[in-house]
Coordinates of C-alpha atoms in Angstrom, one line a residue:
M1 CA -41.7 26.8 -55.6
L2 CA -45.3 26.0 -56.6
F3 CA -44.5 22.4 -57.5
R4 CA -42.2 22.0 -54.1
S5 CA -45.3 23.2 -52.1
L6 CA -47.5 20.4 -53.6
R7 CA -45.2 17.6 -52.7
P8 CA -46.9 15.3 -50.3
R9 CA -45.7 15.6 -46.7
I10 CA -44.0 12.3 -45.3
V11 CA -45.4 11.5 -41.8
M12 CA -43.1 9.1 -39.8
P13 CA -45.1 6.6 -37.9
K14 CA -44.4 7.1 -34.2
P15 CA -42.7 4.1 -32.4
L16 CA -44.5 1.6 -30.2
T17 CA -43.0 1.5 -26.7
V18 CA -43.5 -1.3 -24.4
M19 CA -44.1 0.1 -20.7
W20 CA -43.0 -2.8 -18.7
F21 CA -44.8 -2.2 -15.1
R22 CA -43.1 -3.8 -12.1
Q23 CA -43.1 -2.1 -8.8
D24 CA -44.6 0.9 -10.2
L25 CA -48.3 0.2 -10.5
R26 CA -49.4 3.8 -10.9
L27 CA -49.8 6.6 -13.5
R28 CA -48.8 9.7 -11.5
D29 CA -45.2 10.5 -11.2
N30 CA -44.1 7.5 -13.3
P31 CA -41.0 8.8 -15.4
A32 CA -40.9 5.6 -17.5
L33 CA -44.5 5.9 -18.3
L34 CA -44.3 9.5 -19.1
A35 CA -41.2 9.0 -21.5
A36 CA -43.3 6.4 -23.1
C37 CA -46.3 8.5 -23.7
A38 CA -43.8 11.4 -25.0
A39 CA -42.5 9.0 -27.7
G40 CA -45.5 7.5 -29.1
S41 CA -48.0 4.7 -28.7
V42 CA -47.6 2.7 -25.6
L43 CA -48.0 -1.0 -25.0
P44 CA -48.5 -1.6 -21.0
V45 CA -47.4 -4.9 -19.8
Y46 CA -47.1 -6.7 -16.5
I47 CA -45.3 -10.0 -16.1
L48 CA -45.5 -12.4 -13.1
D49 CA -41.9 -13.5 -12.9
D50 CA -41.7 -16.6 -10.3
K51 CA -38.7 -18.0 -12.4
H52 CA -35.9 -15.7 -11.4
A53 CA -37.3 -15.0 -7.7
G54 CA -35.0 -17.8 -6.3
D55 CA -35.7 -18.1 -2.7
W56 CA -38.2 -15.1 -2.5
P57 CA -41.2 -15.5 -4.9
M58 CA -44.2 -13.5 -3.6
G59 CA -45.9 -14.7 -0.4
A60 CA -49.6 -15.3 0.0
A61 CA -50.4 -11.8 1.2
S62 CA -48.4 -10.1 -1.4
R63 CA -50.0 -12.3 -4.1
W64 CA -53.6 -11.3 -2.8
W65 CA -52.3 -7.4 -2.9
L66 CA -51.0 -7.7 -6.2
Q67 CA -54.4 -8.9 -7.8
Q68 CA -56.3 -5.9 -6.6
S69 CA -53.4 -3.6 -7.6
L70 CA -53.5 -5.0 -11.2
I71 CA -57.1 -5.0 -11.4
E72 CA -57.2 -1.3 -10.3
L73 CA -54.2 -0.5 -12.8
D74 CA -56.0 -2.2 -15.7
K75 CA -59.0 0.1 -15.2
S76 CA -56.9 3.1 -15.1
L77 CA -55.5 1.9 -18.7
K78 CA -58.8 1.2 -20.1
N79 CA -58.4 -2.6 -19.7
K80 CA -55.5 -2.7 -22.1
L81 CA -52.9 -3.9 -19.7
W82 CA -51.2 -6.8 -20.8
V83 CA -50.8 -9.4 -18.1
L84 CA -48.3 -12.1 -18.7
Q85 CA -46.6 -15.0 -16.5
G86 CA -43.2 -16.6 -17.0
D87 CA -39.8 -15.5 -17.8
P88 CA -39.5 -11.9 -19.1
L89 CA -36.3 -12.8 -20.9
E90 CA -38.4 -14.9 -23.4
L91 CA -41.8 -13.1 -23.2
L92 CA -40.6 -9.5 -23.7
P93 CA -38.6 -10.0 -27.1
T94 CA -41.5 -12.1 -28.4
L95 CA -44.3 -9.7 -27.5
M96 CA -42.3 -6.7 -28.9
Q97 CA -41.8 -8.5 -32.3
E98 CA -45.3 -9.7 -32.6
Q99 CA -46.8 -6.2 -31.9
G100 CA -44.2 -3.9 -33.6
A101 CA -42.6 -2.6 -30.7
T102 CA -39.3 -0.9 -31.2
H103 CA -38.7 0.7 -27.7
I104 CA -39.2 -0.5 -24.0
N105 CA -39.2 1.4 -20.9
W106 CA -39.1 0.3 -17.3
N107 CA -38.6 1.8 -13.9
R108 CA -35.4 0.4 -11.9
C109 CA -35.7 -2.4 -9.3
Y110 CA -33.1 -2.9 -6.8
E111 CA -33.3 -6.5 -5.3
P112 CA -30.3 -8.6 -6.5
W113 CA -32.2 -11.1 -8.4
R114 CA -33.9 -8.4 -10.3
I115 CA -30.9 -6.5 -11.2
Q116 CA -29.2 -9.8 -12.5
R117 CA -32.4 -10.4 -14.7
D118 CA -32.6 -7.0 -16.1
K119 CA -28.8 -6.7 -16.9
K120 CA -29.5 -10.1 -19.3
L121 CA -32.6 -8.7 -20.6
Q122 CA -31.1 -5.3 -21.5
A123 CA -28.0 -6.8 -23.0
S124 CA -30.3 -9.3 -24.9
L125 CA -32.8 -6.7 -26.2
T126 CA -30.1 -4.0 -27.4
D127 CA -28.5 -6.9 -29.2
S128 CA -31.7 -7.4 -31.2
G129 CA -31.8 -3.8 -32.0
F130 CA -34.6 -2.7 -29.5
E131 CA -34.2 0.7 -27.6
V132 CA -34.1 0.1 -23.9
A133 CA -34.6 3.0 -21.2
S134 CA -34.6 2.6 -17.5
Y135 CA -35.5 5.2 -15.0
N136 CA -36.0 5.7 -10.9
G137 CA -39.5 5.7 -10.1
S138 CA -38.9 4.1 -6.7
L139 CA -36.6 5.6 -4.5
L140 CA -35.5 9.3 -3.0
W141 CA -31.9 8.7 -3.7
E142 CA -30.5 5.5 -5.7
P143 CA -28.0 3.5 -4.0
W144 CA -24.9 4.4 -6.0
T145 CA -25.7 8.3 -5.4
N146 CA -25.3 8.4 -1.7
L147 CA -21.8 7.2 -0.9
K148 CA -19.1 8.1 1.6
G149 CA -16.2 10.2 0.4
D150 CA -14.1 7.0 -0.5
Q151 CA -17.3 5.9 -2.5
T152 CA -17.9 3.1 -0.2
P153 CA -21.5 2.4 1.0
Y154 CA -22.9 3.6 4.5
K155 CA -23.5 1.1 7.2
V156 CA -25.2 3.6 9.7
F157 CA -28.2 5.5 8.8
T158 CA -27.6 8.8 10.8
P159 CA -24.6 9.9 8.4
F160 CA -26.4 8.3 5.3
Y161 CA -29.3 10.7 6.1
K162 CA -27.1 13.6 6.8
N163 CA -25.2 13.2 3.5
A164 CA -28.1 12.9 1.5
R165 CA -29.7 16.0 2.9
A166 CA -26.5 17.9 2.8
N167 CA -24.8 16.9 -0.3
L168 CA -27.3 15.4 -2.8
P169 CA -30.0 17.2 -4.7
P170 CA -33.3 17.1 -2.8
P171 CA -35.9 14.5 -4.1
E172 CA -37.3 15.9 -7.3
L173 CA -40.8 17.3 -7.4
P174 CA -43.5 14.4 -8.6
E175 CA -45.1 14.5 -12.0
P176 CA -48.7 14.5 -12.6
A177 CA -50.1 11.8 -14.6
P178 CA -49.8 12.0 -18.3
R179 CA -52.7 14.0 -19.8
S180 CA -53.5 11.2 -22.1
V181 CA -52.1 7.5 -22.5
P182 CA -51.9 6.6 -26.3
L183 CA -52.6 2.8 -25.6
A184 CA -52.0 0.0 -28.2
S185 CA -54.8 -2.6 -28.3
C186 CA -54.9 -5.6 -26.2
E187 CA -55.9 -8.9 -27.3
Q188 CA -56.2 -10.7 -23.8
A189 CA -59.5 -12.0 -22.6
A190 CA -61.2 -10.3 -19.9
D191 CA -60.1 -12.8 -17.2
K192 CA -56.3 -12.2 -17.8
I193 CA -55.6 -11.5 -14.4
D194 CA -57.6 -14.1 -13.0
K195 CA -55.5 -16.6 -14.9
L196 CA -52.5 -15.7 -12.8
A197 CA -54.0 -17.5 -10.0
L198 CA -52.8 -15.3 -7.3
T199 CA -55.3 -16.1 -4.7
P200 CA -56.5 -19.7 -3.5
E201 CA -59.9 -20.9 -3.2
I202 CA -60.0 -20.6 0.3
Q203 CA -60.8 -16.9 1.3
W204 CA -58.5 -16.3 4.3
Y205 CA -57.7 -13.1 3.0
D206 CA -61.2 -11.4 3.9
G207 CA -59.5 -9.7 7.1
M208 CA -57.0 -8.1 4.5
A209 CA -59.8 -6.9 2.1
E210 CA -61.4 -5.1 5.0
C211 CA -58.4 -3.2 5.9
W212 CA -56.9 -2.1 2.8
Q213 CA -57.9 -0.4 -0.7
P214 CA -54.9 -1.6 -3.1
G215 CA -54.1 0.6 -6.0
E216 CA -53.2 4.1 -6.6
N217 CA -56.5 5.8 -5.4
G218 CA -56.3 3.9 -2.1
A219 CA -52.8 5.1 -1.9
G220 CA -53.9 8.6 -2.4
D221 CA -56.7 8.2 0.1
K222 CA -54.2 6.6 2.7
L223 CA -51.8 9.5 2.3
S224 CA -54.5 12.3 2.9
Q225 CA -55.9 10.3 5.9
F226 CA -52.3 10.4 7.3
L227 CA -51.8 14.2 6.6
N228 CA -55.2 15.0 7.9
N229 CA -55.2 12.8 11.2
G230 CA -51.5 11.2 11.7
I231 CA -48.9 13.6 11.1
Q232 CA -49.7 15.9 13.6
S233 CA -48.5 13.3 16.4
Y234 CA -46.3 11.3 14.4
K235 CA -43.1 11.6 16.3
S236 CA -44.5 10.5 19.6
G237 CA -47.5 8.6 18.4
R238 CA -45.7 6.2 16.1
D239 CA -44.8 4.1 19.0
F240 CA -48.5 3.6 20.1
P241 CA -49.8 0.6 18.0
A242 CA -53.7 1.6 19.0
S243 CA -53.2 5.0 17.7
Q244 CA -53.8 6.5 14.1
S245 CA -50.3 8.3 13.9
V246 CA -48.4 6.1 11.2
S247 CA -49.1 6.3 7.5
R248 CA -49.6 2.6 6.7
L249 CA -48.3 3.5 3.3
S250 CA -45.9 0.7 3.1
P251 CA -47.7 -1.7 0.8
H252 CA -48.5 1.3 -1.5
L253 CA -44.9 2.2 -1.5
H254 CA -43.8 -1.2 -2.2
Y255 CA -46.1 -1.9 -5.2
G256 CA -45.4 1.6 -6.5
E257 CA -49.0 2.8 -6.3
I258 CA -47.5 5.9 -4.9
S259 CA -44.0 7.1 -5.2
P260 CA -41.8 8.0 -2.2
R261 CA -41.4 11.5 -3.9
Q262 CA -45.1 12.1 -3.7
V263 CA -44.9 11.1 -0.1
W264 CA -42.0 13.2 0.8
H265 CA -43.4 16.6 -1.0
A266 CA -46.9 16.0 0.3
A267 CA -45.6 16.1 3.7
Q268 CA -43.4 18.9 3.2
A269 CA -46.2 20.9 1.8
E270 CA -47.6 20.9 5.4
S271 CA -44.6 22.7 6.5
G272 CA -46.3 25.9 6.4
D273 CA -47.7 25.0 10.0
T274 CA -44.6 25.6 12.0
R275 CA -45.8 23.3 14.6
L276 CA -45.3 20.5 12.0
E277 CA -41.8 21.0 11.6
G278 CA -40.4 18.3 13.9
Q279 CA -43.1 15.9 12.9
I280 CA -42.3 16.2 9.1
E281 CA -38.5 16.0 9.7
H282 CA -39.2 12.8 11.6
Y283 CA -41.3 11.4 9.0
H284 CA -38.8 12.2 6.3
R285 CA -36.2 10.3 8.3
E286 CA -38.2 7.3 8.0
L287 CA -38.8 7.5 4.3
A288 CA -35.2 7.6 4.1
W289 CA -34.7 4.5 6.3
R290 CA -36.5 2.7 3.3
D291 CA -33.8 4.0 0.9
F292 CA -31.2 2.9 3.5
S293 CA -32.5 -0.5 3.4
Y294 CA -32.4 -0.6 -0.4
S295 CA -28.8 0.6 -0.4
L296 CA -27.7 -2.1 2.0
L297 CA -29.1 -4.7 0.0
Y298 CA -27.7 -3.2 -3.4
H299 CA -24.4 -3.2 -1.9
F300 CA -24.2 -6.2 0.2
P301 CA -26.7 -8.6 -2.1
N302 CA -25.9 -11.7 0.2
L303 CA -27.9 -10.0 3.2
T304 CA -30.9 -12.2 2.9
K305 CA -28.7 -15.3 3.6
Q306 CA -25.7 -13.9 5.4
N307 CA -25.3 -12.0 8.7
M308 CA -23.8 -8.8 8.0
N309 CA -21.9 -9.3 11.3
P310 CA -20.1 -12.8 10.6
R311 CA -19.5 -13.2 14.6
F312 CA -23.1 -14.4 14.5
D313 CA -22.3 -17.3 12.2
A314 CA -21.3 -18.9 15.2
F315 CA -24.3 -18.1 17.1
P316 CA -26.2 -21.2 18.6
W317 CA -29.5 -20.7 17.1
R318 CA -32.2 -23.2 18.4
Q319 CA -34.7 -25.1 16.2
D320 CA -37.9 -25.9 18.0
D321 CA -40.8 -26.2 15.8
K322 CA -43.4 -26.0 18.5
L323 CA -42.2 -22.9 20.0
L324 CA -41.9 -21.4 16.4
K325 CA -45.6 -22.6 15.7
A326 CA -46.7 -20.9 18.9
W327 CA -44.9 -17.7 17.9
Q328 CA -46.3 -17.8 14.4
C329 CA -50.1 -18.5 15.6
G330 CA -49.8 -15.7 18.5
A331 CA -50.1 -18.4 21.0
T332 CA -47.0 -17.5 23.2
G333 CA -48.8 -16.4 26.6
Y334 CA -47.5 -12.8 26.3
P335 CA -50.3 -10.8 25.1
L336 CA -48.4 -8.2 23.0
V337 CA -46.6 -10.6 21.1
D338 CA -49.9 -12.5 20.5
A339 CA -51.9 -9.3 19.6
G340 CA -49.0 -8.5 16.9
M341 CA -48.9 -12.0 15.5
R342 CA -52.7 -12.1 15.1
E343 CA -52.7 -8.9 13.6
L344 CA -50.2 -9.8 11.0
W345 CA -52.4 -12.9 10.1
Q346 CA -55.7 -11.2 10.2
T347 CA -54.8 -8.0 8.4
G348 CA -51.4 -8.8 6.5
Y349 CA -49.9 -5.8 8.5
M350 CA -48.2 -5.3 12.1
H351 CA -47.5 -1.9 13.8
N352 CA -43.8 -1.1 13.8
R353 CA -43.2 -1.0 17.3
V354 CA -45.0 -4.3 17.7
R355 CA -42.6 -5.8 14.8
M356 CA -39.6 -5.1 17.1
V357 CA -41.2 -6.5 20.1
V358 CA -42.2 -9.7 18.4
G359 CA -39.0 -9.9 16.4
S360 CA -36.9 -9.5 19.7
F361 CA -39.1 -12.3 21.3
L362 CA -38.2 -14.7 18.4
V363 CA -34.6 -14.2 18.1
K364 CA -33.6 -13.6 21.7
N365 CA -36.2 -15.1 24.0
L366 CA -36.8 -18.1 21.7
M367 CA -33.4 -17.9 20.3
H368 CA -34.7 -18.9 16.8
H369 CA -32.7 -17.6 13.7
W370 CA -33.8 -14.5 12.5
Q371 CA -34.4 -16.0 8.9
D372 CA -37.3 -18.1 10.5
G373 CA -39.1 -14.7 11.3
A374 CA -38.2 -13.3 8.0
R375 CA -40.0 -15.9 6.0
W376 CA -43.0 -15.9 8.1
F377 CA -43.3 -12.0 7.7
W378 CA -42.6 -12.5 3.9
D379 CA -45.5 -14.7 3.2
C380 CA -47.7 -12.8 5.8
L381 CA -47.2 -9.1 5.2
V382 CA -48.9 -7.2 2.6
D383 CA -45.9 -5.0 2.5
A384 CA -43.3 -7.7 2.2
D385 CA -40.2 -5.9 0.8
L386 CA -37.2 -7.8 0.6
P387 CA -34.7 -4.9 1.3
N388 CA -36.8 -3.7 4.3
N389 CA -37.6 -7.1 5.3
T390 CA -34.3 -8.3 5.8
C391 CA -32.5 -5.1 7.2
S392 CA -35.2 -5.1 9.8
W393 CA -34.9 -8.6 10.9
Q394 CA -30.9 -8.4 10.9
W395 CA -31.5 -5.0 12.8
V396 CA -33.5 -6.7 15.5
A397 CA -31.3 -9.7 15.7
G398 CA -28.3 -7.3 16.4
C399 CA -26.2 -8.9 13.4
G400 CA -27.0 -6.2 10.6
A401 CA -26.1 -2.5 9.8
D402 CA -26.7 0.1 12.5
A403 CA -28.2 -2.7 14.6
A404 CA -29.7 -2.8 18.0
P405 CA -27.2 -4.3 20.5
Y406 CA -28.1 -8.0 21.1
F407 CA -28.2 -7.2 24.6
R408 CA -31.0 -4.8 24.0
I409 CA -34.1 -7.4 24.7
F410 CA -37.5 -6.1 24.4
N411 CA -39.7 -7.1 27.3
P412 CA -43.1 -7.6 26.0
I413 CA -44.8 -7.1 29.4
T414 CA -42.9 -3.6 30.1
Q415 CA -43.5 -2.5 26.2
S416 CA -47.0 -3.4 26.5
S417 CA -47.5 -1.3 29.5
K418 CA -45.7 1.5 28.1
F419 CA -47.1 1.6 24.4
D420 CA -50.7 0.1 24.9
P421 CA -51.2 1.3 28.4
D422 CA -55.2 0.9 28.4
G423 CA -54.7 -2.5 26.4
D424 CA -56.8 -1.1 23.5
Y425 CA -54.5 -3.0 20.9
I426 CA -54.5 -6.2 23.0
K427 CA -58.2 -6.3 23.4
Q428 CA -58.7 -5.8 19.6
F429 CA -56.5 -8.9 18.8
V430 CA -56.8 -10.9 21.8
P431 CA -60.2 -10.5 22.7
E432 CA -60.5 -13.5 25.2
L433 CA -58.5 -11.1 27.7
A434 CA -60.7 -8.0 26.9
K435 CA -62.3 -8.4 30.4
L436 CA -59.2 -8.4 32.4
P437 CA -58.3 -5.0 34.3
A438 CA -55.6 -2.9 32.5
K439 CA -53.6 -3.8 35.6
Y440 CA -53.4 -7.4 34.4
L441 CA -54.0 -7.4 30.7
H442 CA -50.4 -6.9 30.0
D443 CA -49.5 -10.0 32.0
P444 CA -52.5 -12.3 32.8
H445 CA -50.4 -14.8 34.5
S446 CA -49.8 -12.4 37.3
A447 CA -53.6 -12.0 38.2
P448 CA -55.2 -13.6 41.2
A449 CA -57.5 -16.4 40.6
N450 CA -60.7 -14.6 41.5
V451 CA -59.7 -11.9 38.7
L452 CA -59.1 -14.3 36.2
D453 CA -62.4 -16.3 36.9
A454 CA -64.4 -12.9 36.7
A455 CA -62.8 -12.1 33.4
G456 CA -63.7 -15.5 32.1
V457 CA -59.8 -16.4 31.5
K458 CA -58.6 -19.9 32.0
L459 CA -54.8 -20.0 31.8
G460 CA -53.8 -22.8 29.8
E461 CA -57.3 -23.4 28.3
T462 CA -58.7 -20.2 27.0
Y463 CA -55.4 -18.5 26.9
P464 CA -51.9 -20.3 26.8
E465 CA -49.3 -20.5 29.6
P466 CA -46.1 -18.5 28.6
V467 CA -44.1 -20.6 26.4
V468 CA -40.8 -19.3 28.0
D469 CA -39.6 -17.5 31.1
L470 CA -38.7 -13.9 30.2
K471 CA -36.0 -13.8 32.9
Q472 CA -34.4 -17.3 32.0
S473 CA -34.7 -16.8 28.2
R474 CA -33.1 -13.5 28.4
E475 CA -30.0 -14.7 30.4
A476 CA -29.7 -17.8 28.1
A477 CA -29.6 -15.5 25.1
L478 CA -26.9 -13.1 26.6
D479 CA -25.0 -16.2 27.7
A480 CA -25.0 -17.2 23.9
Y481 CA -24.0 -13.8 22.8
Q482 CA -21.2 -13.5 25.3
Q483 CA -19.7 -16.9 24.0
I484 CA -19.6 -15.7 20.5
K485 CA -18.5 -12.2 21.6
V486 CA -15.3 -13.6 23.2
S487 CA -14.8 -16.2 20.5

C-alpha cells in the first residue's frame, strides 16, 4: 500500500477544440462554445467563405456589419480569435493539424450551400480522425422537428406555429456565457480582421454606423430598449414606421450576436404584466416566422431561384433598367416608396411595413421580377438573411408559401396616409417634401401649384414625377396575373 500511494499520478492532457464561429458571434447561449469549454482548451476561429456561397456572397452592408461584429467578438475573446479567409474544407484541417486540435465544434447553419459544405467537411474531418460536433444555436425549432403528421413540411405559417406550440418542447432556456474560456494562443497579427478587406475605402456606410452598434453588447442593448419602450405597443405599433414599436433585432439575430431563445424568454419574462400578454404572443409569432422561413428554404432549397408556385414561371415580368434604377434610388415619385428606399440606402434597414409596400410596388406596379428586389435588398440590408429575404420576396410577389394573393396590391398613397399620417417618416427620409402640408405629403402631385410653391417643391425638378400611374399599372399587373391564372 505504501509503494502504491507513492506512484506518480498520470494527468491526461485536455483536448484542444476548434470553435468555428459562423452565424453565432456571441458568448452567451452558445451551445457549441459551452461544450468546447467543458472539454478543454478552445481555439476560436472565423472563416470568411466566399468560395461556397455561389450566387449569394455577402453584400456590402452585411460585410460592414460583419467587420464590426468580428471586432467585438475578438475583444470578448481577449484578441485570440483566429480570422481566416478562403475554403474551410482546406483551412480547417490544416489549422487543426498545425495547432494540435483533436475536436471541432460548430453551431448548425441552414442555408443550402452551407449545409452541403458542412456535410463534406464533417465527412472529411471524421475520416481523418477528428471529432466533430454540431449544435442548434440559431433557431427555436430546427426544420426537421416541426413537420406535419405525414412528415412533410408545412407551407402555411399558422399550422406551423400551432403545431410547434402544441406538440414540440418550448424553446430551451438560454445558457449564460462560460465562466471562463480556456483560450489557446493566437499567432496572428493585430490587423487580422482588416486583412479581410470587408469595407471599401469610400465610407458610404457612415449612416449605418450612426444607427447601429454591431456585436453582442449592442444586441443586448437593443433588446433592452425594445422591452422597455417598444413591446408595450408592439401589436399595433409595429405597422407605423415612425414609431419605436419594433425590436430592430433582425441583424443581431442574423449574425447570432443574440439567440432567438434569449429573445423569446426575455419577452416571456415580461408576461407578469397581464396587459402585455397579447403583445408578447404577437412578438413570439414573429420570431417563429423566422423559423418558418428557415424551414421553407431547408425543405425547398431551390427557392432562391425558383417560384414556389410554378404558375408564376410564365408570368410576363418586365425588364426596364430605368424603372429599376428609379426604385433603387428612391426616385419613383411616390413618397412612401422613396422614403423606404432611401432609409435602406442610408441605414441598411427598412421598416417591415414599408418593405411590403416597396416590394409590392416593384413586382406589381413596375412588374419587375421579385429576384431584382431580393438581390438589391441582399446588397443593402444589414439584416440580409437568405431564408427571410427569399421567402419575404416570394410572399410579396404572390408566388411563395402562405403568400399574399397577387391581386393584393399595396397602394403607396393610402398606405402612407394610414400608417404615416403626420408624415414623420416621409419627412425624415424625403426632406425635400417636409414643408408640404400633411394633406398633400403622401401625394404631392395632387397639391395645387401655390401649395407646391410655398413648400419649395418643383415636381420634376426637386422631386420626381411618378414613374408609373398607380391605376393603370395595377390593371396591367392584374391582367398579366389573369393570363397565368387561366393558362
